[in-house]
Amino acid sequence: LNAVPEADAQYTDDIGVVAPLGVWDPSGILARGPEEVARLRELEIKHGRIAMLGVVGYLTTYAGVRLPGLEDVPCGWAAVTSGDLPFEVAGQFFATTIMMEMFNRDNAGTGQFPGDYRNGYIDFGWDKQSDAWKKNKRTIELNQGRAAQMGLLGLMFHDALGNVADILP
């Protein structure tokens, strides 16, 4: 049970490989090669970051916080399906998403790892930290993104069931 196939052995020290599972790849994705694994890792980080924002948005709107002019828009999926969401807000959302996809990428070719979108501008002291500190922070971000993806899925599921208010304080 603890044996790691040779194709997976190169990933035993990668970020996101934590106890108790270690390297766990039941579908054989790691055998596709390092380029594909790096691409999928970047997508996992990106989806995790978006899910973290989604969970915060869900919790904020259910707490009653609204932007001016959107006080009558309901929470959760009802905001999209009720017809109360102004067209301009939906347009701004899609325009922002497109701009983020265009600009949040390694345009300068200076990324040290998948998901590194600093492009030589924003550092916040990252380059001054040790490699162990960086690996720890990247693992924390990856695991929190994974948790946020599951949390957002749970919130959406309970919203569809109609009992999301019962699970939130």
PDB file of C-alpha atoms in Angstrom:
ATOM      1  CA  LEU A   1       0.000   0.000   0.000  1.00  0.00           C
ATOM      2  CA  ASN A   2       2.910   2.364   0.621  1.00  0.00           C
ATOM      3  CA  ALA A   3       4.687   1.515  -2.627  1.00  0.00           C
ATOM      4  CA  VAL A   4       4.859   4.406  -5.080  1.00  0.00           C
ATOM      5  CA  PRO A   5       4.944   3.473  -8.791  1.00  0.00           C
ATOM      6  CA  GLU A   6       8.036   4.688 -10.632  1.00  0.00           C
ATOM      7  CA  ALA A   7       5.996   7.169 -12.689  1.00  0.00           C
ATOM      8  CA  ASP A   8       4.807   8.797  -9.453  1.00  0.00           C
ATOM      9  CA  ALA A   9       8.145   8.666  -7.586  1.00  0.00           C
ATOM     10  CA  GLN A  10       9.322  12.019  -8.969  1.00  0.00           C
ATOM     11  CA  TYR A  11       6.320  13.727  -7.348  1.00  0.00           C
ATOM     12  CA  THR A  12       6.810  12.482  -3.757  1.00  0.00           C
ATOM     13  CA  ASP A  13       8.298  15.833  -2.672  1.00  0.00           C
ATOM     14  CA  ASP A  14       5.919  18.035  -4.690  1.00  0.00           C
ATOM     15  CA  ILE A  15       3.556  20.557  -3.131  1.00  0.00           C
ATOM     16  CA  GLY A  16       0.156  19.159  -2.283  1.00  0.00           C
ATOM     17  CA  VAL A  17       1.596  15.751  -1.408  1.00  0.00           C
ATOM     18  CA  VAL A  18       0.676  15.496   2.265  1.00  0.00           C
ATOM     19  CA  ALA A  19      -0.085  12.787   4.787  1.00  0.00           C
ATOM     20  CA  PRO A  20      -1.995  10.546   5.041  1.00  0.00           C
ATOM     21  CA  LEU A  21      -2.388  10.010   1.271  1.00  0.00           C
ATOM     22  CA  GLY A  22       1.022  11.053  -0.009  1.00  0.00           C
ATOM     23  CA  VAL A  23       1.168  10.580  -3.782  1.00  0.00           C
ATOM     24  CA  TRP A  24      -2.342   9.487  -4.691  1.00  0.00           C
ATOM     25  CA  ASP A  25      -3.078   9.196  -8.385  1.00  0.00           C
ATOM     26  CA  PRO A  26      -5.772   6.580  -9.035  1.00  0.00           C
ATOM     27  CA  SER A  27      -6.460   7.828 -12.578  1.00  0.00           C
ATOM     28  CA  GLY A  28      -2.831   7.832 -13.753  1.00  0.00           C
ATOM     29  CA  ILE A  29      -2.568  11.554 -14.507  1.00  0.00           C
ATOM     30  CA  LEU A  30       1.057  11.719 -13.350  1.00  0.00           C
ATOM     31  CA  ALA A  31       2.073   9.289 -16.106  1.00  0.00           C
ATOM     32  CA  ARG A  32       1.142  11.927 -18.717  1.00  0.00           C
ATOM     33  CA  GLY A  33       4.407  13.748 -18.082  1.00  0.00           C
ATOM     34  CA  PRO A  34       5.683  16.790 -16.216  1.00  0.00           C
ATOM     35  CA  GLU A  35       4.348  19.371 -18.698  1.00  0.00           C
ATOM     36  CA  GLU A  36       0.782  18.100 -18.392  1.00  0.00           C
ATOM     37  CA  VAL A  37       1.085  17.803 -14.615  1.00  0.00           C
ATOM     38  CA  ALA A  38       2.329  21.413 -14.430  1.00  0.00           C
ATOM     39  CA  ARG A  39      -0.587  22.586 -16.597  1.00  0.00           C
ATOM     40  CA  LEU A  40      -3.118  20.740 -14.461  1.00  0.00           C
ATOM     41  CA  ARG A  41      -1.487  22.044 -11.274  1.00  0.00           C
ATOM     42  CA  GLU A  42      -1.810  25.601 -12.572  1.00  0.00           C
ATOM     43  CA  LEU A  43      -5.497  24.975 -13.312  1.00  0.00           C
ATOM     44  CA  GLU A  44      -5.981  23.497  -9.840  1.00  0.00           C
ATOM     45  CA  ILE A  45      -4.417  26.573  -8.243  1.00  0.00           C
ATOM     46  CA  LYS A  46      -6.493  28.927 -10.414  1.00  0.00           C
ATOM     47  CA  HIS A  47      -9.751  27.107  -9.662  1.00  0.00           C
ATOM     48  CA  GLY A  48      -8.843  27.049  -5.973  1.00  0.00           C
ATOM     49  CA  ARG A  49      -8.287  30.809  -5.934  1.00  0.00           C
ATOM     50  CA  ILE A  50     -11.615  31.411  -7.670  1.00  0.00           C
ATOM     51  CA  ALA A  51     -13.392  29.014  -5.293  1.00  0.00           C
ATOM     52  CA  MET A  52     -11.952  30.884  -2.303  1.00  0.00           C
ATOM     53  CA  LEU A  53     -13.464  34.092  -3.685  1.00  0.00           C
ATOM     54  CA  GLY A  54     -16.732  32.255  -4.362  1.00  0.00           C
ATOM     55  CA  VAL A  55     -17.034  30.989  -0.788  1.00  0.00           C
ATOM     56  CA  VAL A  56     -16.353  34.475   0.572  1.00  0.00           C
ATOM     57  CA  GLY A  57     -18.957  35.898  -1.826  1.00  0.00           C
ATOM     58  CA  TYR A  58     -21.541  33.312  -0.786  1.00  0.00           C
ATOM     59  CA  LEU A  59     -20.966  33.959   2.916  1.00  0.00           C
ATOM     60  CA  THR A  60     -20.916  37.741   2.468  1.00  0.00           C
ATOM     61  CA  THR A  61     -24.206  37.912   0.572  1.00  0.00           C
ATOM     62  CA  TYR A  62     -25.900  35.492   2.981  1.00  0.00           C
ATOM     63  CA  ALA A  63     -24.750  37.796   5.812  1.00  0.00           C
ATOM     64  CA  GLY A  64     -26.755  40.568   4.138  1.00  0.00           C
ATOM     65  CA  VAL A  65     -23.931  42.654   2.681  1.00  0.00           C
ATOM     66  CA  ARG A  66     -24.857  44.166  -0.693  1.00  0.00           C
ATOM     67  CA  LEU A  67     -23.375  46.712  -3.052  1.00  0.00           C
ATOM     68  CA  PRO A  68     -25.379  49.914  -3.445  1.00  0.00           C
ATOM     69  CA  GLY A  69     -28.183  49.362  -5.925  1.00  0.00           C
ATOM     70  CA  LEU A  70     -28.178  45.592  -5.478  1.00  0.00           C
ATOM     71  CA  GLU A  71     -30.026  45.434  -2.170  1.00  0.00           C
ATOM     72  CA  ASP A  72     -32.977  43.574  -3.745  1.00  0.00           C
ATOM     73  CA  VAL A  73     -30.875  40.880  -5.443  1.00  0.00           C
ATOM     74  CA  PRO A  74     -31.335  37.546  -3.637  1.00  0.00           C
ATOM     75  CA  CYS A  75     -28.494  35.334  -2.375  1.00  0.00           C
ATOM     76  CA  GLY A  76     -26.860  32.371  -4.120  1.00  0.00           C
ATOM     77  CA  TRP A  77     -28.191  30.875  -7.343  1.00  0.00           C
ATOM     78  CA  ALA A  78     -31.424  32.808  -6.941  1.00  0.00           C
ATOM     79  CA  ALA A  79     -29.467  35.927  -7.909  1.00  0.00           C
ATOM     80  CA  VAL A  80     -28.895  34.417 -11.350  1.00  0.00           C
ATOM     81  CA  THR A  81     -32.198  32.602 -11.858  1.00  0.00           C
ATOM     82  CA  SER A  82     -34.628  35.178 -10.428  1.00  0.00           C
ATOM     83  CA  GLY A  83     -34.053  37.816 -13.103  1.00  0.00           C
ATOM     84  CA  ASP A  84     -33.314  40.432 -10.432  1.00  0.00           C
ATOM     85  CA  LEU A  85     -29.639  40.714 -11.347  1.00  0.00           C
ATOM     86  CA  PRO A  86     -29.194  43.760 -13.589  1.00  0.00           C
ATOM     87  CA  PHE A  87     -27.738  43.072 -17.033  1.00  0.00           C
ATOM     88  CA  GLU A  88     -24.951  45.577 -16.372  1.00  0.00           C
ATOM     89  CA  VAL A  89     -23.742  43.583 -13.358  1.00  0.00           C
ATOM     90  CA  ALA A  90     -23.633  40.357 -15.368  1.00  0.00           C
ATOM     91  CA  GLY A  91     -21.778  42.195 -18.143  1.00  0.00           C
ATOM     92  CA  GLN A  92     -19.254  43.587 -15.665  1.00  0.00           C
ATOM     93  CA  PHE A  93     -18.735  40.106 -14.240  1.00  0.00           C
ATOM     94  CA  PHE A  94     -17.998  38.579 -17.636  1.00  0.00           C
ATOM     95  CA  ALA A  95     -15.770  41.492 -18.688  1.00  0.00           C
ATOM     96  CA  THR A  96     -13.808  41.185 -15.432  1.00  0.00           C
ATOM     97  CA  THR A  97     -13.441  37.427 -15.927  1.00  0.00           C
ATOM     98  CA  ILE A  98     -12.106  37.927 -19.451  1.00  0.00           C
ATOM     99  CA  MET A  99      -9.648  40.601 -18.300  1.00  0.00           C
ATOM    100  CA  MET A 100      -8.428  38.401 -15.447  1.00  0.00           C
ATOM    101  CA  GLU A 101      -7.839  35.528 -17.874  1.00  0.00           C
ATOM    102  CA  MET A 102      -5.869  37.837 -20.168  1.00  0.00           C
ATOM    103  CA  PHE A 103      -3.694  39.514 -17.534  1.00  0.00           C
ATOM    104  CA  ASN A 104      -3.327  36.921 -14.745  1.00  0.00           C
ATOM    105  CA  ARG A 105      -0.796  34.688 -16.400  1.00  0.00           C
ATOM    106  CA  ASP A 106       2.959  34.504 -16.647  1.00  0.00           C
ATOM    107  CA  ASN A 107       3.294  37.054 -19.450  1.00  0.00           C
ATOM    108  CA  ALA A 108       6.917  37.903 -18.677  1.00  0.00           C
ATOM    109  CA  GLY A 109       8.063  34.279 -18.545  1.00  0.00           C
ATOM    110  CA  THR A 110       9.495  34.855 -15.061  1.00  0.00           C
ATOM    111  CA  GLY A 111       7.203  32.487 -13.135  1.00  0.00           C
ATOM    112  CA  GLN A 112       9.093  30.168 -10.819  1.00  0.00           C
ATOM    113  CA  PHE A 113       6.242  27.644 -10.592  1.00  0.00           C
ATOM    114  CA  PRO A 114       2.742  27.031 -11.990  1.00  0.00           C
ATOM    115  CA  GLY A 115       0.422  29.766 -10.740  1.00  0.00           C
ATOM    116  CA  ASP A 116       3.201  32.346 -10.218  1.00  0.00           C
ATOM    117  CA  TYR A 117       1.702  35.439 -11.860  1.00  0.00           C
ATOM    118  CA  ARG A 118       3.916  38.120 -10.310  1.00  0.00           C
ATOM    119  CA  ASN A 119       5.451  39.027 -13.704  1.00  0.00           C
ATOM    120  CA  GLY A 120       8.306  40.842 -11.983  1.00  0.00           C
ATOM    121  CA  TYR A 121       6.040  43.486 -10.415  1.00  0.00           C
ATOM    122  CA  ILE A 122       4.594  42.272  -7.110  1.00  0.00           C
ATOM    123  CA  ASP A 123       6.906  40.544  -4.677  1.00  0.00           C
ATOM    124  CA  PHE A 124       5.873  41.230  -1.042  1.00  0.00           C
ATOM    125  CA  GLY A 125       9.190  39.726   0.074  1.00  0.00           C
ATOM    126  CA  TRP A 126       8.655  36.329  -1.567  1.00  0.00           C
ATOM    127  CA  ASP A 127      12.165  36.215  -3.026  1.00  0.00           C
ATOM    128  CA  LYS A 128      13.714  36.864   0.389  1.00  0.00           C
ATOM    129  CA  GLN A 129      12.177  33.727   1.963  1.00  0.00           C
ATOM    130  CA  SER A 130      13.708  30.263   2.234  1.00  0.00           C
ATOM    131  CA  ASP A 131      12.741  27.448  -0.116  1.00  0.00           C
ATOM    132  CA  ALA A 132      11.149  25.516   2.771  1.00  0.00           C
ATOM    133  CA  TRP A 133       8.994  28.546   3.670  1.00  0.00           C
ATOM    134  CA  LYS A 134       7.922  28.964   0.038  1.00  0.00           C
ATOM    135  CA  LYS A 135       7.001  25.280  -0.294  1.00  0.00           C
ATOM    136  CA  ASN A 136       4.985  25.461   2.928  1.00  0.00           C
ATOM    137  CA  LYS A 137       3.054  28.540   1.767  1.00  0.00           C
ATOM    138  CA  ARG A 138       2.380  27.019  -1.661  1.00  0.00           C
ATOM    139  CA  THR A 139       1.129  23.803  -0.025  1.00  0.00           C
ATOM    140  CA  ILE A 140      -1.127  25.823   2.276  1.00  0.00           C
ATOM    141  CA  GLU A 141      -2.586  27.735  -0.692  1.00  0.00           C
ATOM    142  CA  LEU A 142      -3.144  24.546  -2.678  1.00  0.00           C
ATOM    143  CA  ASN A 143      -4.862  22.759   0.210  1.00  0.00           C
ATOM    144  CA  GLN A 144      -7.011  25.776   1.061  1.00  0.00           C
ATOM    145  CA  GLY A 145      -8.009  25.991  -2.602  1.00  0.00           C
ATOM    146  CA  ARG A 146      -8.970  22.320  -2.559  1.00  0.00           C
ATOM    147  CA  ALA A 147     -11.033  22.872   0.586  1.00  0.00           C
ATOM    148  CA  ALA A 148     -12.681  25.951  -0.928  1.00  0.00           C
ATOM    149  CA  GLN A 149     -13.653  23.999  -4.052  1.00  0.00           C
ATOM    150  CA  MET A 150     -15.355  21.385  -1.904  1.00  0.00           C
ATOM    151  CA  GLY A 151     -16.911  24.070   0.309  1.00  0.00           C
ATOM    152  CA  LEU A 152     -18.309  25.968  -2.657  1.00  0.00           C
ATOM    153  CA  LEU A 153     -19.719  22.768  -4.105  1.00  0.00           C
ATOM    154  CA  GLY A 154     -21.375  22.044  -0.746  1.00  0.00           C
ATOM    155  CA  LEU A 155     -22.842  25.557  -0.534  1.00  0.00           C
ATOM    156  CA  MET A 156     -24.213  25.293  -4.073  1.00  0.00           C
ATOM    157  CA  PHE A 157     -25.662  21.856  -3.355  1.00  0.00           C
ATOM    158  CA  HIS A 158     -27.406  23.030  -0.190  1.00  0.00           C
ATOM    159  CA  ASP A 159     -28.579  26.164  -1.975  1.00  0.00           C
ATOM    160  CA  ALA A 160     -30.217  23.956  -4.616  1.00  0.00           C
ATOM    161  CA  LEU A 161     -31.827  21.889  -1.839  1.00  0.00           C
ATOM    162  CA  GLY A 162     -33.118  25.088  -0.283  1.00  0.00           C
ATOM    163  CA  ASN A 163     -31.520  24.599   3.118  1.00  0.00           C
ATOM    164  CA  VAL A 164     -28.315  26.644   2.907  1.00  0.00           C
ATOM    165  CA  ALA A 165     -29.653  29.038   5.562  1.00  0.00           C
ATOM    166  CA  ASP A 166     -29.870  26.080   7.974  1.00  0.00           C
ATOM    167  CA  ILE A 167     -26.144  25.344   7.742  1.00  0.00           C
ATOM    168  CA  LEU A 168     -24.905  28.946   7.975  1.00  0.00           C
ATOM    169  CA  PRO A 169     -24.814  30.788  11.311  1.00  0.00           C
TER     170      PRO A 169
END
